[in-house]
XYZ file of C-alpha atoms in Angstrom:
289
model
C 0.355 0.280 -0.054
C 1.099 3.442 -0.519
C 2.462 5.448 1.789
C 2.518 9.727 1.209
C 5.685 10.574 2.272
C 6.267 14.725 3.489
C 9.416 16.216 1.931
C 11.186 18.239 4.516
C 13.053 21.280 2.820
C 15.508 22.184 4.932
C 17.323 25.205 3.043
C 13.826 27.104 4.264
C 15.956 27.362 7.321
C 19.415 26.967 6.217
C 19.806 29.176 3.300
C 20.625 33.034 3.895
C 16.816 34.329 3.275
C 15.584 31.709 5.440
C 18.412 32.407 8.639
C 16.739 36.335 7.922
C 13.028 35.286 8.344
C 13.982 33.323 11.617
C 15.719 36.509 12.868
C 12.727 38.357 12.139
C 10.298 35.605 13.877
C 12.099 35.849 16.889
C 12.891 39.604 17.182
C 9.199 40.415 16.299
C 7.854 37.529 19.079
C 10.548 39.675 21.217
C 9.338 43.435 20.253
C 5.699 42.075 20.983
C 6.518 40.697 24.126
C 8.026 43.217 25.582
C 5.459 45.896 25.065
C 3.039 43.225 26.503
C 4.674 42.846 30.040
C 4.283 46.948 30.709
C 0.535 46.398 30.064
C 0.465 49.580 27.907
C -0.535 49.922 24.721
C -3.980 51.306 24.481
C -5.246 53.638 21.828
C -4.951 53.095 17.846
C -1.241 53.569 17.883
C -0.818 50.963 20.595
C -3.116 48.632 18.517
C -1.547 49.604 15.272
C 1.949 48.848 16.721
C 0.867 45.397 18.424
C -0.890 44.660 15.322
C 2.304 45.378 13.272
C 4.492 42.797 14.987
C 2.072 39.709 15.726
C 0.922 39.832 11.802
C 4.345 40.210 10.803
C 5.174 37.011 13.058
C 2.330 34.986 11.884
C 2.696 35.841 8.193
C 6.603 34.709 8.308
C 6.216 31.827 10.170
C 3.678 30.596 8.267
C 5.593 31.070 5.033
C 8.757 29.284 6.638
C 6.586 26.385 7.936
C 5.228 26.152 3.737
C 8.499 26.379 2.317
C 10.024 23.816 5.010
C 7.288 21.514 4.311
C 7.119 22.278 0.591
C 3.422 22.758 0.262
C 3.421 26.808 -1.156
C 3.361 25.140 -4.472
C -0.385 23.859 -3.931
C -1.490 27.406 -3.307
C -3.234 29.187 -6.893
C -0.353 32.056 -6.415
C 2.495 33.117 -7.366
C 4.648 32.472 -4.407
C 7.674 34.770 -5.375
C 5.696 37.558 -6.050
C 3.873 37.099 -2.470
C 6.750 36.609 0.078
C 8.242 39.356 -1.991
C 5.636 41.568 -2.028
C 4.789 40.608 2.055
C 8.701 41.543 2.980
C 8.778 45.241 1.563
C 5.339 45.473 3.551
C 6.210 44.267 6.649
C 9.296 46.246 6.386
C 7.734 49.100 5.689
C 4.758 48.146 8.299
C 8.088 47.606 10.920
C 9.614 50.670 10.243
C 6.571 52.834 11.090
C 5.626 50.841 14.076
C 10.026 51.342 15.416
C 8.928 55.106 14.598
C 5.607 55.826 16.142
C 5.831 53.619 19.387
C 8.702 55.159 20.558
C 7.215 59.177 19.944
C 3.916 57.818 21.449
C 4.497 56.208 24.280
C 8.115 56.924 25.688
C 8.456 59.732 27.643
C 11.603 61.163 29.108
C 13.401 60.616 31.730
C 13.244 57.005 31.233
C 13.910 55.957 34.365
C 11.373 52.969 35.061
C 11.245 49.696 34.504
C 8.341 50.071 32.448
C 10.165 52.236 29.970
C 13.687 50.270 30.070
C 11.216 47.410 28.231
C 9.533 50.367 25.507
C 13.098 51.083 24.594
C 14.119 47.919 24.400
C 10.710 46.663 21.996
C 12.016 50.088 20.124
C 15.572 48.933 19.735
C 14.566 45.251 18.963
C 11.681 46.599 16.203
C 14.696 48.106 14.613
C 16.307 45.496 13.993
C 13.575 43.266 12.737
C 13.267 46.431 10.470
C 17.058 45.456 9.163
C 16.055 42.073 8.812
C 12.811 42.541 6.756
C 15.054 44.991 4.765
C 17.863 42.527 4.216
C 15.257 39.834 2.686
C 13.982 42.618 0.391
C 17.916 43.089 -0.630
C 17.746 39.204 -0.259
C 15.071 38.214 -2.989
C 14.899 41.472 -5.399
C 15.396 40.328 -8.782
C 18.784 40.724 -10.657
C 19.083 43.051 -13.638
C 16.934 41.398 -16.951
C 15.389 38.840 -14.667
C 11.544 39.677 -14.706
C 10.326 36.377 -13.600
C 8.625 37.828 -10.600
C 7.744 40.980 -10.870
C 7.026 41.931 -7.298
C 10.559 41.490 -6.792
C 11.773 43.819 -9.366
C 12.406 47.747 -8.108
C 9.067 48.569 -9.678
C 6.985 45.874 -8.156
C 8.819 46.573 -5.042
C 7.808 50.386 -5.218
C 3.908 49.272 -5.962
C 4.074 47.733 -2.528
C 5.741 50.998 -1.054
C 2.987 53.541 -3.163
C -0.012 51.701 -1.640
C 1.468 51.333 2.079
C 1.800 54.871 1.218
C -1.715 55.548 0.348
C -2.690 53.676 3.458
C -0.761 56.326 5.241
C -2.213 59.098 4.000
C -6.133 57.709 4.415
C -5.497 57.759 8.101
C -4.191 61.013 8.547
C -6.836 62.813 6.250
C -9.515 64.698 8.041
C -12.411 66.620 7.191
C -11.508 68.023 3.543
C -14.881 69.522 3.401
C -16.412 71.013 0.189
C -13.698 72.078 -1.845
C -13.308 71.136 -5.395
C -9.415 71.294 -4.897
C -9.143 68.891 -1.857
C -11.716 66.640 -3.194
C -9.403 65.910 -6.433
C -6.566 65.105 -4.158
C -8.379 62.650 -2.609
C -9.931 61.458 -5.468
C -6.161 60.791 -7.059
C -5.378 59.413 -3.545
C -8.037 57.232 -3.844
C -7.741 56.053 -7.822
C -4.103 55.511 -7.643
C -4.765 53.148 -4.332
C -7.359 50.738 -6.102
C -5.297 50.354 -9.399
C -1.843 49.371 -7.668
C -3.290 47.625 -5.143
C -5.641 45.577 -7.993
C -2.000 45.188 -9.926
C -0.618 43.580 -6.713
C -3.783 40.992 -6.133
C -3.958 40.416 -10.181
C -0.105 39.626 -9.916
C 0.359 37.084 -6.693
C -2.878 35.851 -8.217
C -1.188 35.197 -11.737
C -4.760 37.039 -13.671
C -2.255 39.537 -14.954
C -1.809 36.775 -18.243
C -5.005 37.070 -19.117
C -5.535 40.554 -19.797
C -6.036 41.293 -23.521
C -3.470 43.630 -23.822
C -0.086 44.365 -23.696
C 0.616 44.800 -19.839
C 4.005 46.130 -19.643
C 3.326 49.102 -21.846
C -0.147 49.551 -19.919
C 2.062 50.002 -16.737
C 4.470 52.229 -18.240
C 1.464 54.042 -19.389
C -0.723 54.002 -15.922
C 3.091 55.216 -13.903
C 2.963 57.789 -16.132
C -1.004 59.351 -15.581
C -0.213 58.620 -11.939
C 2.718 60.658 -11.796
C 1.162 63.543 -13.538
C -2.198 63.172 -11.020
C 0.169 63.067 -8.183
C 2.156 66.542 -9.544
C -0.746 67.969 -9.399
C -2.165 67.023 -5.927
C 1.781 67.892 -4.785
C 1.016 71.854 -5.988
C -2.607 72.116 -4.982
C -2.895 70.030 -1.458
C -0.698 72.418 0.680
C -1.974 75.306 -1.499
C -5.336 75.013 -0.303
C -4.965 72.982 2.860
C -3.063 75.329 4.807
C -4.406 78.627 2.911
C -5.653 81.407 5.406
C -4.441 79.245 8.222
C -2.048 79.185 10.939
C -0.769 76.387 12.690
C -2.718 75.835 16.479
C -1.011 76.393 19.764
C -1.075 73.549 21.305
C -0.766 71.951 18.795
C -1.060 68.080 20.312
C -0.571 64.143 18.184
C -4.217 64.410 16.631
C -3.975 68.141 16.016
C -5.261 68.368 12.493
C -2.582 70.994 11.172
C 0.198 67.856 12.008
C -2.468 65.600 9.830
C -2.170 67.618 7.113
C 1.692 68.702 6.983
C 1.639 64.884 7.013
C -0.295 64.130 4.321
C 1.832 67.154 2.505
C 5.298 65.026 2.680
C 3.525 61.651 2.134
C 2.433 63.230 -1.192
C 5.764 63.783 -2.283
C 7.229 60.551 -1.308
C 4.532 58.940 -3.682
C 5.419 61.408 -6.442
C 8.852 60.370 -6.096
C 8.569 56.954 -6.008
C 6.252 57.049 -9.037
C 8.636 59.089 -10.617
C 11.152 56.378 -10.160
C 8.537 53.557 -10.867
C 8.179 54.974 -14.640
C 11.723 55.750 -15.106
C 12.620 51.551 -14.415
C 9.273 50.433 -15.685
C 9.949 52.492 -19.161
C 13.650 51.145 -19.157
C 12.244 47.246 -18.560
C 10.018 47.843 -21.505
C 12.022 49.666 -23.986
C 15.502 49.576 -23.237
C 16.678 45.647 -24.372
C 19.302 44.560 -21.724
C 22.078 42.376 -24.105
């Protein structure tokens, strides 16, 4: 009688990528354990930080197990695209958490046991970010290799653009009935939805069914998104701060600080779409010998 034999791929643990993932698992576990021991992580920012560490820990453990037991080929998705997109997303989430957590929960002077554990969690979180950033570097496609789109520079930038758009949405307050600001929100939403669809369709292996030249369509979309973000980069600060002054005092939830954050994030996404356009144009129209 035939017996099913489960294969174990030890390279999932011994390769450089595998070792990096093990470090990320351990570091994220230590980070949320230290913060949980303080019992001080309430509010929206604390919930976000704990969710980030736990989410990255759980998904990375799942990825390592699926590769260790060689079960990932049975999944109906592009595994390389999925792991590349997740490592980029995890690096961005952990980086954001490493900035938000200490600025929200650590106060000066830091001379208590709880504060020491919070500072240690922050340092561990920074190391966890470096682990995920190293994984992004190790799995990034080499020049000329486009077998996994989300591991290329344009693919990684797609994840960055979608994540920055999510941060922008989290900072948006009431824009009122001003058509200029409504246009800005529409640009954020349209570009986010299209970028997210590209990521999902790439992971789900659906792009091959598109009835058009996909690479050239992506170049056209990047150019259009760049122009749209260029208009927003001018319009948003012009109409957000017109005839207004920074309130005094201006706390963490101050509308002025939020609109300033949206301004800087808009510039970041503008630069991301610019680099994305340059790289995608090079990949499509420049032949590598």
